[in-house]
Coordinates of C-alpha atoms and ligand atoms in Angstrom, one line a residue:
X366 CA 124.9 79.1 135.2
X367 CA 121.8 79.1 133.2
X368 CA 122.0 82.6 131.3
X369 CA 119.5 84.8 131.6
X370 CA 116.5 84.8 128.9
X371 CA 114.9 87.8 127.3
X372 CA 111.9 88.1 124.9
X373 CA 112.1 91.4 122.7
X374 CA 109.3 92.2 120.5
X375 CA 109.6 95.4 117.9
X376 CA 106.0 96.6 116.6
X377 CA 105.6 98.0 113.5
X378 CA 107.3 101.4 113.6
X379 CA 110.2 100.0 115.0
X380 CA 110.7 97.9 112.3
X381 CA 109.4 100.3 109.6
X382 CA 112.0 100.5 107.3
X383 CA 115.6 99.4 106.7
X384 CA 117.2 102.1 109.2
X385 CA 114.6 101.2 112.1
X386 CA 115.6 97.2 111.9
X387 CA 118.7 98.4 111.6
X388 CA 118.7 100.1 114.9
X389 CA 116.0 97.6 116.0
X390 CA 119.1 94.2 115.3
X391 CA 121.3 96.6 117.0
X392 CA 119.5 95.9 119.5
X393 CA 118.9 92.3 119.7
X394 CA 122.6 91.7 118.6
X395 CA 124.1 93.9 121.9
X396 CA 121.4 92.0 124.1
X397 CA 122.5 88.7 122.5
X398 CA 125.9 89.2 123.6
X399 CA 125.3 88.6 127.9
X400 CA 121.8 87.0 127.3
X401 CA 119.4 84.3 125.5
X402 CA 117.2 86.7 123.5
X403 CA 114.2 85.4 121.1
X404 CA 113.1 88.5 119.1
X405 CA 109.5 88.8 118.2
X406 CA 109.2 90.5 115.1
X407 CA 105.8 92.7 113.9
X408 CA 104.5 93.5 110.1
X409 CA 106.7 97.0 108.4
X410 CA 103.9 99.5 109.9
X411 CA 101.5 100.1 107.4
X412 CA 101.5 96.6 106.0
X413 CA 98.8 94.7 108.0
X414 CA 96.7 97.6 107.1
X415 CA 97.0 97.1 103.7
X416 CA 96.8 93.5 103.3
X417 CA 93.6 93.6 104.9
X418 CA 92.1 96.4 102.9
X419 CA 93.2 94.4 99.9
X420 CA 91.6 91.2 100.8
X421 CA 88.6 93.5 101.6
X422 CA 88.5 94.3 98.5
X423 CA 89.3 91.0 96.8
X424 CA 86.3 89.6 98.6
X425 CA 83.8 91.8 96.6
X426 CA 86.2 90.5 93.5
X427 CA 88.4 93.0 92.9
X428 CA 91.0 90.9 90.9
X429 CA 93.6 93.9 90.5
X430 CA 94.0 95.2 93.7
X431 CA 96.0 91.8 94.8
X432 CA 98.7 91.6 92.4
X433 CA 99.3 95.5 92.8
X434 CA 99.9 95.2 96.7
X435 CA 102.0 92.3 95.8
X436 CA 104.5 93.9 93.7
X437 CA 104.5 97.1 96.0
X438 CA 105.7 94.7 99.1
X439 CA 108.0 92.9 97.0
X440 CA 109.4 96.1 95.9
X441 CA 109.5 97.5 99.8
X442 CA 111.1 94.3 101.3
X443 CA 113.9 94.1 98.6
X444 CA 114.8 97.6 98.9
X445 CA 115.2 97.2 102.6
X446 CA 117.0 94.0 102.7
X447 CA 119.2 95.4 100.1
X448 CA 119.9 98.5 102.5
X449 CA 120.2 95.9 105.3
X450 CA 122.6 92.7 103.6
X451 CA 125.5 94.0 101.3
X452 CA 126.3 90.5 100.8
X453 CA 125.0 89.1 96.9
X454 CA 125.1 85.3 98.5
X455 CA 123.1 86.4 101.8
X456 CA 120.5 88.2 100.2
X457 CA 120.1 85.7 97.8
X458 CA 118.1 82.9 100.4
X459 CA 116.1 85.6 102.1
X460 CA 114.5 86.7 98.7
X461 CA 113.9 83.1 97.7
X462 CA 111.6 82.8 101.0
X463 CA 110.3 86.4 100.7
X464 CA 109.2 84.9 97.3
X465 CA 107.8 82.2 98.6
X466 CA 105.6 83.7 101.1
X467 CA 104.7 86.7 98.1
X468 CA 103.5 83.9 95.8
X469 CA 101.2 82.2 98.8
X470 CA 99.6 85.8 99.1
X471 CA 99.1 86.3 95.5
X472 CA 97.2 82.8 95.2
X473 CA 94.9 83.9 98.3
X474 CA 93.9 86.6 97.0
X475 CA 93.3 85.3 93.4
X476 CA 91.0 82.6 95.3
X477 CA 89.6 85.4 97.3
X478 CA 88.4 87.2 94.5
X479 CA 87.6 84.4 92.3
X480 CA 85.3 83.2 94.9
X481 CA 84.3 86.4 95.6
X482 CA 84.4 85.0 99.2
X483 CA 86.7 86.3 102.3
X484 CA 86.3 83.9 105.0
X485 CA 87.8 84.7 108.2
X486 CA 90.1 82.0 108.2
X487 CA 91.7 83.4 105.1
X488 CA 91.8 86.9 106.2
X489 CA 94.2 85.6 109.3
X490 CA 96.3 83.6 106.3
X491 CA 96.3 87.4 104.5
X492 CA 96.7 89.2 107.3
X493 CA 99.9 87.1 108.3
X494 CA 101.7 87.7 105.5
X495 CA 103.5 91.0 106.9
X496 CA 105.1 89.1 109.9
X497 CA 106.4 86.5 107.8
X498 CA 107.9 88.8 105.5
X499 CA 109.2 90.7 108.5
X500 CA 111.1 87.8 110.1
X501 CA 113.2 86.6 107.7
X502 CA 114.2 89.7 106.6
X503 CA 115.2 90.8 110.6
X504 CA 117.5 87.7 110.7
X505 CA 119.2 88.3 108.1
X506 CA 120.0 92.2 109.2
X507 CA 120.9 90.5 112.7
X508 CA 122.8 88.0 111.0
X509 CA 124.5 90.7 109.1
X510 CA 125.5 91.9 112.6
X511 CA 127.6 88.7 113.2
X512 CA 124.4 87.1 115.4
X513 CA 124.2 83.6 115.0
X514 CA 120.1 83.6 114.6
X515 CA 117.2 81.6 113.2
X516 CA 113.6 83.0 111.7
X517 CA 111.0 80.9 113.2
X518 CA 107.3 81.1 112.2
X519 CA 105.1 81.1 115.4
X520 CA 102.6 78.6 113.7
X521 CA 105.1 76.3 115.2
X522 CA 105.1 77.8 118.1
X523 CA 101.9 78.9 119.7
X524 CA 98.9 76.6 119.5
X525 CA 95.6 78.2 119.4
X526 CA 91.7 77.9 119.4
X527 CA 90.6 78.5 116.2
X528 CA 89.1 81.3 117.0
X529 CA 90.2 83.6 113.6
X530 CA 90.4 87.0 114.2
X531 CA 91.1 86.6 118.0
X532 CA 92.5 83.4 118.8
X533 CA 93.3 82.1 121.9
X534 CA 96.5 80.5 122.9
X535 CA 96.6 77.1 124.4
X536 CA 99.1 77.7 126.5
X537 CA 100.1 73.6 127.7
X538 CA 101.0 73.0 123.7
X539 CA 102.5 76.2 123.1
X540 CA 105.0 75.1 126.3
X541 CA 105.8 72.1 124.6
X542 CA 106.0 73.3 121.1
X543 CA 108.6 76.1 122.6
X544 CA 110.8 73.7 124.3
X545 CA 111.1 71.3 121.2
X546 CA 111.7 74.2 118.7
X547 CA 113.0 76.8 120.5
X548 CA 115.3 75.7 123.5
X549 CA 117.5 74.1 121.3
X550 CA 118.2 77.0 119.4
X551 CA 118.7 78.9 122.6
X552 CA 121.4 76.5 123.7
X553 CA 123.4 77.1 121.1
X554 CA 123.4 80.9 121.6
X555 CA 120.8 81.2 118.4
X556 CA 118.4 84.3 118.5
X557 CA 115.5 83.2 117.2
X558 CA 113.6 85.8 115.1
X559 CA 109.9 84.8 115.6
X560 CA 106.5 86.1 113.4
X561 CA 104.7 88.3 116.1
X562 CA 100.8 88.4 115.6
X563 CA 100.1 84.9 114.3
X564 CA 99.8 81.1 115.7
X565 CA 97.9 78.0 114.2
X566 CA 95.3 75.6 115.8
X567 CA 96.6 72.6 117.0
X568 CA 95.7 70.7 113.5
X569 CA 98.0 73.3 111.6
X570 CA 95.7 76.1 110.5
X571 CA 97.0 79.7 110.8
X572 CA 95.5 81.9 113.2
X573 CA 96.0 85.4 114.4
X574 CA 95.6 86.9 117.7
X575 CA 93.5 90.0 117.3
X576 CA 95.1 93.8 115.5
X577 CA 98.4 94.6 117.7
X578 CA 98.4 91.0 118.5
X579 CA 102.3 90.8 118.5
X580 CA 102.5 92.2 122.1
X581 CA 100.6 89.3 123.2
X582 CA 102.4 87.1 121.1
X583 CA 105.7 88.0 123.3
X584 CA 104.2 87.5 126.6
X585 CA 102.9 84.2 125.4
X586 CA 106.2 82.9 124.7
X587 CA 108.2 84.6 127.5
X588 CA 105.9 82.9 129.5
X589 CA 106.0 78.9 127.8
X590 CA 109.9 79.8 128.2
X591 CA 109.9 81.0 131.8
X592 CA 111.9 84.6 130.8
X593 CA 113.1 86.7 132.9
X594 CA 111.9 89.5 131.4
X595 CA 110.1 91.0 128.4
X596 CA 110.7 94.3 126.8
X597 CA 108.2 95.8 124.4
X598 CA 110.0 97.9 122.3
X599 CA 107.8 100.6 120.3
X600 CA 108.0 104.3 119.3
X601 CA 107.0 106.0 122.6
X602 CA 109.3 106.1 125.9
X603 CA 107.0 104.0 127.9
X604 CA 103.6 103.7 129.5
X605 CA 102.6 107.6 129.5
X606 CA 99.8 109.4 131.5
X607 CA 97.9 109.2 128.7
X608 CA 98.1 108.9 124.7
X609 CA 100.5 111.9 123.7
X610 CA 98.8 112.3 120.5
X611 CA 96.1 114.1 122.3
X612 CA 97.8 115.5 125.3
X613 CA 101.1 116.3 123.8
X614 CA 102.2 117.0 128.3
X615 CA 102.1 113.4 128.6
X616 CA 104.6 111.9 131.1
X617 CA 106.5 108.4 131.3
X618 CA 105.2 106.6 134.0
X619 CA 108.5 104.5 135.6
X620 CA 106.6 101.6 136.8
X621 CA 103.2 100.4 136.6
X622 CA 100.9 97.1 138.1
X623 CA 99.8 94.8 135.9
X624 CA 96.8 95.6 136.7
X625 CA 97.0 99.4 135.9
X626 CA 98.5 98.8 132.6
X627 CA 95.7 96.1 131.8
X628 CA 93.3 98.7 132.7
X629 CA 94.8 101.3 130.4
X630 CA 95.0 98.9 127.5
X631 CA 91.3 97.2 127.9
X632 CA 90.4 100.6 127.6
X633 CA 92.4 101.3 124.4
X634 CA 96.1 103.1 125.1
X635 CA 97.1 101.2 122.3
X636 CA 100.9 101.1 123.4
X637 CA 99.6 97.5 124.7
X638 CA 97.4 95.0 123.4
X639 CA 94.4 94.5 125.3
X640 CA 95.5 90.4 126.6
X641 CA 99.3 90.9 126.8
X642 CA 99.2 90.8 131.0
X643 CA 97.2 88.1 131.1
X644 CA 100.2 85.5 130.0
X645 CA 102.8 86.5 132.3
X646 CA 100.0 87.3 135.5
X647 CA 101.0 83.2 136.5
X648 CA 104.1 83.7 136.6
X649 CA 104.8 87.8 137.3
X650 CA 107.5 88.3 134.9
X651 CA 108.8 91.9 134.5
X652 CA 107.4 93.4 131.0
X653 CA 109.2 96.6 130.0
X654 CA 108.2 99.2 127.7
X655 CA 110.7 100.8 125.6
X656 CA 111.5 103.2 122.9
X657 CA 113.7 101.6 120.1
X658 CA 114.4 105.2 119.0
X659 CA 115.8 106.2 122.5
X660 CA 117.1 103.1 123.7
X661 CA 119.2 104.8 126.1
X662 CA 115.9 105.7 128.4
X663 CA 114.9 103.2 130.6
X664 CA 110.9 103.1 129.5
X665 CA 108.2 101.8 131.8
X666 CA 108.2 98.6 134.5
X667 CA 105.4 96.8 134.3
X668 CA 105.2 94.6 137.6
X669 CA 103.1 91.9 139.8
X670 CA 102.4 95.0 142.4
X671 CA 103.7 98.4 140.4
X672 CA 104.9 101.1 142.5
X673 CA 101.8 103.6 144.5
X674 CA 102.1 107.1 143.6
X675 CA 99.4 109.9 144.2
X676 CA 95.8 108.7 143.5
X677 CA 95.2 109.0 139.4
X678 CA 98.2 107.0 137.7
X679 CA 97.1 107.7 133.9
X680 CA 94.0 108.0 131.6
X681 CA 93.2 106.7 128.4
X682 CA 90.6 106.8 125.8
X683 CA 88.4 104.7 123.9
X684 CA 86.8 105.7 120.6
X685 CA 85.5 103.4 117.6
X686 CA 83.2 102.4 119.8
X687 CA 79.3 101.8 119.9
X688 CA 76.4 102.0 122.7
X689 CA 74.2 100.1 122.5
X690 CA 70.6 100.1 124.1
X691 CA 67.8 98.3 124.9
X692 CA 65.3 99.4 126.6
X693 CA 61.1 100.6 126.6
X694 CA 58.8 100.9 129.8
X695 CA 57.8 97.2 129.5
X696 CA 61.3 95.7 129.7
X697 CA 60.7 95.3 133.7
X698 CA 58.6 92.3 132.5
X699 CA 60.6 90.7 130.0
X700 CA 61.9 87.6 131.9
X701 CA 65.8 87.6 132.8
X702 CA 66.4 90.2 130.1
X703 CA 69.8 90.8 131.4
X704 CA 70.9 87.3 131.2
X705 CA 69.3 87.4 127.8
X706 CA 71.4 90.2 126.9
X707 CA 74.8 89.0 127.7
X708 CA 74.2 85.5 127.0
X709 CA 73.3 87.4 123.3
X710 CA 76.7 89.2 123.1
X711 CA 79.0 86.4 124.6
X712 CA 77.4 83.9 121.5
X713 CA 78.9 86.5 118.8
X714 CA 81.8 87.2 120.5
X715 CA 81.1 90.7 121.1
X716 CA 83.3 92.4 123.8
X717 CA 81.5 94.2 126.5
X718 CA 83.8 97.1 127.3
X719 CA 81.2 99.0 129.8
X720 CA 77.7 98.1 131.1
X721 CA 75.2 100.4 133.2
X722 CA 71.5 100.2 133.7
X723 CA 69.1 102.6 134.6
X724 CA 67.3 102.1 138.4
X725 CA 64.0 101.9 137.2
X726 CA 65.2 99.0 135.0
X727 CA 63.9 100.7 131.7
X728 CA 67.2 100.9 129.8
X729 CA 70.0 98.7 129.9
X730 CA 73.5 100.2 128.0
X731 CA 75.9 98.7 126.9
X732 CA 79.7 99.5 125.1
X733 CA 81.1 97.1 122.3
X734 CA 83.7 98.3 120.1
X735 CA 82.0 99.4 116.5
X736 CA 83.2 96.2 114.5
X737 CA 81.3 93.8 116.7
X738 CA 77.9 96.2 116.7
X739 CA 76.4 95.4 114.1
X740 CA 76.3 91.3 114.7
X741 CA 75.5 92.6 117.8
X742 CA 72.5 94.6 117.1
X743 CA 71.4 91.5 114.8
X744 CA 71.8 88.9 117.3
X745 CA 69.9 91.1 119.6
X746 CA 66.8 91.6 117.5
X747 CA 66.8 88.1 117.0
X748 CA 67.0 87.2 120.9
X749 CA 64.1 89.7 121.6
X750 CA 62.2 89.4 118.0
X751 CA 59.0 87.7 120.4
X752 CA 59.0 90.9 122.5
X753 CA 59.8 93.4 120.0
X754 CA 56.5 92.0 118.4
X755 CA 54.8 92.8 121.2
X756 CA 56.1 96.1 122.4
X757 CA 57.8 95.0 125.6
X758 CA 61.1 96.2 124.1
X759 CA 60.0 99.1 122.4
X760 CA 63.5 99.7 121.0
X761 CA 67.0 98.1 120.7
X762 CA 69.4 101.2 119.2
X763 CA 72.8 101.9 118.6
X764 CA 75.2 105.1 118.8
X765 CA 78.4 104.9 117.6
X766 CA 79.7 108.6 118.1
X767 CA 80.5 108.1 121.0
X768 CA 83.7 107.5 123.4
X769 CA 84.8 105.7 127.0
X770 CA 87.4 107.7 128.9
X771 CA 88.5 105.9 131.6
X772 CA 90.4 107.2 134.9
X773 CA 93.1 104.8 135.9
X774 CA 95.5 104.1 139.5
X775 CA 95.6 101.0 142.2
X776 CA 95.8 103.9 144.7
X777 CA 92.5 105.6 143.8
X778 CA 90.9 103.1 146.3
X779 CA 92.5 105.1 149.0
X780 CA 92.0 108.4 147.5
X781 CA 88.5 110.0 148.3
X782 CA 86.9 111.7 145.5
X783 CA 88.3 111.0 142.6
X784 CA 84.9 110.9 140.7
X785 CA 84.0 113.8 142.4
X786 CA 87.0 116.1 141.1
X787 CA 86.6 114.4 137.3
X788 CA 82.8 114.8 136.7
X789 CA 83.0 118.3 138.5
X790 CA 85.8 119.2 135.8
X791 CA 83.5 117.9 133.1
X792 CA 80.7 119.9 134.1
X793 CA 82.8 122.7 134.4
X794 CA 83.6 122.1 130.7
X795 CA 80.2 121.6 129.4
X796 CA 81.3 118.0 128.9
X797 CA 78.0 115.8 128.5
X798 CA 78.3 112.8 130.4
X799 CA 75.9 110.0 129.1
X800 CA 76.6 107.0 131.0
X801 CA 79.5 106.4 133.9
X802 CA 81.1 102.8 135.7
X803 CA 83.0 102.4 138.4
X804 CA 84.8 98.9 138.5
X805 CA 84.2 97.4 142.1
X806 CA 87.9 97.4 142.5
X807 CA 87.8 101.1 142.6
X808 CA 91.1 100.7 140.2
X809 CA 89.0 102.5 137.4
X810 CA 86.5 105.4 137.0
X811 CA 85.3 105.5 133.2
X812 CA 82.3 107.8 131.8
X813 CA 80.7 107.8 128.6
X814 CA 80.8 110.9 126.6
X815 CA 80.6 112.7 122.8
X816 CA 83.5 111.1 120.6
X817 CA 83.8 115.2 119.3
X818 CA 84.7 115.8 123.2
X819 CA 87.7 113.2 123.8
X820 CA 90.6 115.3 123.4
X821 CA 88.9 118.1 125.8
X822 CA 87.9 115.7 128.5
X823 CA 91.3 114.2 128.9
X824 CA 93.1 117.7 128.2
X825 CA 90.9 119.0 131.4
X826 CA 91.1 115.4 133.5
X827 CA 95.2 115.3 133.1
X828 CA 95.7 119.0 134.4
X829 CA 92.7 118.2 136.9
X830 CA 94.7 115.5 138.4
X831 CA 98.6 117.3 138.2
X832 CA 99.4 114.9 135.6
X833 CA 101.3 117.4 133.5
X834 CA 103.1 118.3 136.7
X835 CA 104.4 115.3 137.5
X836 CA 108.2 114.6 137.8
X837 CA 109.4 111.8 135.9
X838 CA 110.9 109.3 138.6
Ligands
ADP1218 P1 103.8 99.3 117.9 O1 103.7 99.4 116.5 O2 105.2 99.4 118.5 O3 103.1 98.1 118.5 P2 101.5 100.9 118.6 O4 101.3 102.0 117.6 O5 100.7 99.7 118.6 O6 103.1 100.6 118.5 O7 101.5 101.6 120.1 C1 102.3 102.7 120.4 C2 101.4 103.9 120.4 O8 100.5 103.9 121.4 C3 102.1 105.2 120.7 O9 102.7 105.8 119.5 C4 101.1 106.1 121.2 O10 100.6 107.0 120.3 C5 99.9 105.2 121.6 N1 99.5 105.3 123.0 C6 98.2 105.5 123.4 N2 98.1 105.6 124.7 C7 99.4 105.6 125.2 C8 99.9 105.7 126.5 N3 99.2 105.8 127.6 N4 101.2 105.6 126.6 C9 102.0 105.4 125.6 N5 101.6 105.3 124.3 C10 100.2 105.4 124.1
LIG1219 N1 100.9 93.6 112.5 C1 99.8 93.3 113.3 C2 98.8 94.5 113.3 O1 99.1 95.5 112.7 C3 100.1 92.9 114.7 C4 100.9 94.0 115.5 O2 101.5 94.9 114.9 O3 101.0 93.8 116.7 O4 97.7 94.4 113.9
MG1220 MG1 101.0 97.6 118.8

């Protein structure tokens, strides 16, 4: 009988330092024992951070800062694969590679800053470098463990646009390039221990999926391997009913649609990356959420359908974002400004989070999250430059103090006002609400409001909606 297949994928914290992979191989290695598992592995937490600061940095030609973030990873890694390997001989092939992959980084950023010149495609190279530090170092403590297992880098995996910064898998060569590389290795009851995060274009050159990529990166190869399941394991027990770091009542939802989760995490719960449904939708494989610090609690069940409970399943927040708005009492005239607009935004990439227009047509607004406004903005004033001239658009602006909160259940549909209750709690609060959406779906109610106000409105919206009340199932 073919043996059942699992994709596992540990983010940063759970890989954090020599006792969380310790727990994390655990892990893997008791998994390993009934199952096929491939193990997606994320950066130490901290360390994508500061690779990307650092090549910041080297990019206006700081020659320093490289060399010293260097010698601190070298210095973190070692220390954790000497916790993790006893064995001299073991340890002695992982630190040749972690070498390896240290010097590549020192020579991008001594390029970086020579040129004084950080293209995007060598941020992704920079920014990679915590994975692949990561993986080979995970083997080794699963190895440790008596796992036979293999570190894999997922340039050889998943083929991508070369989109940097946010690529795009192609999905028919990453199927391919899984069955050739990785199916063997699963035959022979090898764990594979895979860089989360990062693929390459189909000529070779690394890319990365987008910040907290590695959750995407799992589903991506669950599905080009037809898993039977997928468990995200991170520092939190699940999917909760909203971000416990601002409402510390938060519950663990049991199980969840796809569609709810991809609600919540468009709309920034950051316990899941934005695209990570969108690989497994085809094929509706199971995606678990877990707590590699409590693995003995069963986490969250993401599923095809999810399970209906009351009305308002969870809400979530988004902040570092920006509104943007265009508008002036002659825009009426300005031919297929809309189409303008968004034809603007989708040519630099920008992602529309929220869009509402006034009824009298003099202000369209718009949500993009802050790193995109500015080329936004730009691209805009560029687009409209003819009727900026001319006073038709008297202004395009842009606010970034502000936040999306957004309301989130399948069974809201059913469940007669739910916009009602929320803005009536807002006003109730002296909440300000400055713009609001409702998705046609009806899965989502999200409203526009002061970023200083976030942690009020979804204090007020989860007790509004018995959210602190509920039972965990
Ligand atoms: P990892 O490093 O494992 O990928 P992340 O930090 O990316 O973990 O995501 C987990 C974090 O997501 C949690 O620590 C929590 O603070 C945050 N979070 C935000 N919203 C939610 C939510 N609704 N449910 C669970 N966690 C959430
Ligand atoms: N290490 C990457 C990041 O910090 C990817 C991830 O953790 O998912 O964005
Ligand atoms: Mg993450």
């Amino acid at each position: 009988m073919k043996p059942r297949l699992q994709v596992m994928k540990f983010g940063g914290t759970s890989v954090g330092d020599a006792s969380c992979m310790a727990r994390a191989a655990q892990i893997v290695a008791q998994a390993g024992r009934n199952d096929a598992v491939v193990a997606v592995v994320s950066a130490m937490s901290g360390v994508t951070n500061r690779l990307v600061e650092t090549a910041n940095r080297a990019g206006i030609g700081d020659r320093e800062a490289g060399s010293g973030l260097i010698t601190a990873l070298r210095e973190q890694h070692n220390v954790a694969l000497a916790a993790l390997v006893p064995a001299e001989t073991a340890r002695a092939a992982v630190c040749r590679k972690l070498e390896e992959i240290l010097a590549e980084g020192q020579r991008l950023f001594d390029g970086t800053a020579l040129l004084r010149e950080l293209t995007p495609r060598t941020l992704d190279a920079v920014s990679s470098l915590g994975e692949r530090l990561c993986a080979p170092l995970f083997s080794a403590a699963l190895a440790h463990l008596g796992a036979r297992t293999e570190p894999v880098e997922a340039t050889e995996l998943i083929i991508t646009d070369d989109f940097h910064g946010g690529a795009e898998p192609r999905m028919d060569l990453t199927r391919q390039h899984c069955e050739s590389r990785l199916r063997p290795l699963l035959k022979e009851a090898c764990i594979p221990v895979v860089t989360g995060f990062i693929g390459a274009t189909a000529k070779g050159v690394l890319t990365t999926l987008g910040r907290g990529g590695s959750d995407y990166s799992a589903t991506i190869l669950g599905a080009a391997l037809d898993a039977d399941e997928i468990i995200i394991w991170t520092d939190v027990d699940g999917v909760l009913t909203a971000d416990p770091r601002l409402v510390p009542n938060a519950r663990t939802i049991a199980e969840i649609s796809y569609r709810e989760a991809a609600e919540l995490a468009y709309f920034g719960a950051k316990v899941l990356h934005p695209k990570t449904l969108r690989a497994v939708a085809p094929a509706g494989i199971p995606v678990w959420i877990r707590n590699s610090f409590t693995p003995e609690r069963v986490g969250t069940k993401i599923t095809p359908q999810g399970r209906s409970v009351g009305g308002v399943k969870a809400l979530t927040a988004i902040r570092d974002v920006a509104l943007i708005s265009l508008g002036g009492p002659g825009i009426v005239g300005v031919p297929d400004v809309i189409g303008r607009t968004f034809s603007t935004t989708a040519e630099v990439r920008a992602n529309v989070l929220l869009i509402s227009q006034s009824s009298s047509q003099n202000d369209i607004c718009f949500i993009v999250p802050q790193s995109d406004a500015q080329r936004t903005v730009e691209a805009l004033r560029h687009e409209f430059s003819q009727d900026l001239a001319h006073e038709v658009v008297e202004h395009i602006t842009m606010d970034p103090n502000i936040a999306i909160v957004a309301v989130v259940g399948e069974n809201m549909r059913g469940t007669p006002g739910v916009a009602g209750r929320t803005f009536s709690a807002m006003g109730r609060e002296n909440i300000n609400i400055i713009a609001i959406a409702q998705g046609s779906s009806e899965t989502n109610i999200s409203f526009v409001i002061e970023d200083k106000s976030v942690k009020h409105a979804l204090l007020t919206t989860h007790r509004e909606f018995g959210l602190d009340a509920v039972v965990p199932e």
